[in-house]
Amino acid sequence: MKRLILVTGNFDVLHPGHIRLLKFARECGDHLVVAVTSDEQMEVKSRVKQQHRLEVVNSLECVDEAFISTTSPEQNILRLKPYAVVKGKEHETQLNQEQSVLDSYGGKLIFGSGEFETNSEQYSRHSQSLYEHYDFTQAQRYAQRHNITQTALHDILDHIQTLRVAVIGEIIVDEYVHGTAVGISQEDPTIVMTPEKNELFLGGAAITAGHIKSLGADEVTLISVLGDDDIQNYVKNNIDKYQLKYHLLSDVSRPTPLKTRYRAGSKTLLRVNKLRQHKISKQLQDEIYKYIENLVTNIDLLVYSDFNYGILPQDLVNKISTLCAKHKVTIVADSQTSSQVGDISRYKNTKLLTPTEKEVRVALNNSDDGLVILANKLCERANPENLVVTLAGEGVFIHIPDNKNNTWENDTLPAFNKNAIDPAGAGDCFLATSSLALCVGATPWHAFYLANLSSACQVSTLGNSPLKAQTLRHILDKSMRQQ
């Protein structure tokens, strides 16, 4: 006898968290049935009509059957008699009305949100309509939901040209060592490669600032701390190519961060990081603050590009943020957790936060909750106006809180580029573009559409190079024409 699993939900905007939950639910039994709440039954009306919500749920390989539900979850349980009802982990400590109905015949109530490491893209059975290696299929629906037009997006890019921006954070030099993998060592199971070419790129806060300037901002100032070494010389010899103003301090206690990637063909075999993570001295902190204090009346936007290598201690962040708030300077922040550990929630009251899902989970010490609840908890702690959780190849999850009404609005955008050459730097490009757009008054929906296009352009090339405004405009036109 098949074990029938029932899941009930709105699924107004299907995001990776939904897909992970449904995949988990399918693994709990033999036949997954999804009850999609009807338009009339929804407490908060959706931009997406019930038939489209049903079609999207039916497009998932893990869903065996789906229907529009016009009755209560308890009535559906009585009719279907499922082996188990599956709900998100966040419901475990709440009152669950389904429990008594399930108990009446021995059914189970299971809580889980799936594994966040899962790549949910592979569980969709949708067909792709590609323009070269871009897929704008979902862009059309997103644009329709939010009344986005080609003209409005170009107007935003025009207005960006008035902005004055400061970027503060770690400059990183990215080195790519290209070679040929010649085989496995006979002495031990190690890949042997022959290096053939080296390339260096300015990364970290430098590429964020570079994107901002290249996208059209009027004036961009980069503030950072370098080591006293040859890599520092490389930075100073090449930073002018980005057409930035800059204030670069020197710290003899640390090297200039260098990340070396060894690549064979299109694959990275190994990355070696040369850096230190201790906090900069109080003297350096004071110098940075004094510089920003003199600069603050001449900037519209301040970007924290934090790689958590010690340049942005909490006391310094607090002082800078207070100063910017006093002068009505827009603040956005990104705080990376990768090989290092950061805390995105320490950036309070910003216009925008753009963490990865892992960075949110690390900040909240939460590996259980689904994306919506996870995003809401981060907003309760950090109080950003807008939150975008970046999901690598799965795209982005957008969460816009409404604190006055104690609610929020969500949406999602898939990765437009299905053939990423190098994912490094996609997040920096997204942060740069969305920050500029929001600062000139764009709606979050317009800003994140542009930013997602920028990320798609960025991952199409190897290494970090500033994204040109004309490149973004070109792909923007293609995305709108394909609609």
Short mmCIF file of C-alpha atoms in Angstrom, two decimals, residues 12-18 47 138-139 141-143 145-146 148 351-357 360 371-376 378-379 384-391 394-402 407-416 430 434 438 443-453:
data_model
loop_
_atom_site.label_atom_id
_atom_site.label_comp_id
_atom_site.label_asym_id
_atom_site.label_seq_id
_atom_site.Cartn_x
_atom_site.Cartn_y
_atom_site.Cartn_z
CA ASP A 12 2.60 32.11 -4.42
CA VAL A 13 6.23 32.50 -5.48
CA LEU A 14 7.96 29.14 -5.71
CA HIS A 15 11.45 29.48 -4.26
CA PRO A 16 14.19 26.93 -3.49
CA GLY A 17 12.96 26.60 0.10
CA HIS A 18 9.63 25.28 -1.19
CA ARG A 47 0.13 38.62 -7.14
CA GLN A 138 11.08 33.36 -15.46
CA ALA A 139 12.12 36.97 -16.01
CA ARG A 141 6.65 36.53 -15.15
CA TYR A 142 8.68 38.51 -12.61
CA ALA A 143 8.54 41.63 -14.78
CA ARG A 145 4.20 40.81 -11.50
CA HIS A 146 6.04 44.02 -10.68
CA ILE A 148 8.76 46.39 -14.87
CA LYS A 351 18.99 49.81 3.03
CA LEU A 352 20.05 46.36 1.85
CA LEU A 353 21.76 43.16 3.01
CA THR A 354 22.82 40.53 0.45
CA PRO A 355 24.03 37.42 2.33
CA THR A 356 24.25 33.88 1.01
CA GLU A 357 21.99 31.32 2.62
CA VAL A 360 22.25 33.80 7.18
CA LEU A 371 13.99 30.40 3.72
CA VAL A 372 10.99 32.59 4.54
CA ILE A 373 11.24 32.13 8.31
CA LEU A 374 15.03 32.36 8.16
CA ALA A 375 14.87 35.66 6.28
CA ASN A 376 12.26 37.06 8.65
CA LEU A 378 17.41 37.95 10.21
CA CYS A 379 15.26 41.02 9.52
CA PRO A 384 17.28 46.01 6.90
CA GLU A 385 14.79 47.63 4.54
CA ASN A 386 15.48 44.92 1.98
CA LEU A 387 17.05 41.47 2.20
CA VAL A 388 18.25 39.34 -0.69
CA VAL A 389 19.49 35.84 0.07
CA THR A 390 21.77 34.75 -2.76
CA LEU A 391 21.55 31.06 -3.68
CA GLU A 394 19.57 28.76 -7.84
CA GLY A 395 19.33 32.54 -8.16
CA VAL A 396 18.14 34.86 -5.38
CA PHE A 397 15.39 34.93 -2.76
CA ILE A 398 13.95 38.41 -2.13
CA HIS A 399 12.45 39.30 1.25
CA ILE A 400 10.98 42.74 1.90
CA PRO A 401 9.73 43.22 5.47
CA ASP A 402 6.81 45.48 6.39
CA THR A 407 4.26 41.10 7.49
CA TRP A 408 6.53 40.78 4.46
CA GLU A 409 6.58 40.17 0.72
CA ASN A 410 8.74 37.59 -1.03
CA ASP A 411 9.76 36.82 -4.56
CA THR A 412 12.52 34.95 -6.32
CA LEU A 413 14.63 35.23 -9.44
CA PRO A 414 16.48 32.26 -10.96
CA ALA A 415 20.05 32.44 -12.20
CA PHE A 416 19.70 33.86 -15.72
CA PHE A 430 24.74 41.95 -7.46
CA SER A 434 21.21 46.77 -6.58
CA LEU A 438 17.98 51.53 -4.67
CA THR A 443 11.73 49.90 -6.35
CA PRO A 444 13.36 46.79 -4.88
CA TRP A 445 11.81 44.72 -7.69
CA HIS A 446 13.44 46.85 -10.39
CA ALA A 447 16.75 47.00 -8.51
CA PHE A 448 17.01 43.24 -8.08
CA TYR A 449 16.04 42.53 -11.69
CA LEU A 450 18.94 44.71 -12.83
CA ALA A 451 21.27 43.17 -10.25
CA ASN A 452 20.38 39.65 -11.35
CA LEU A 453 21.20 40.58 -14.94
#
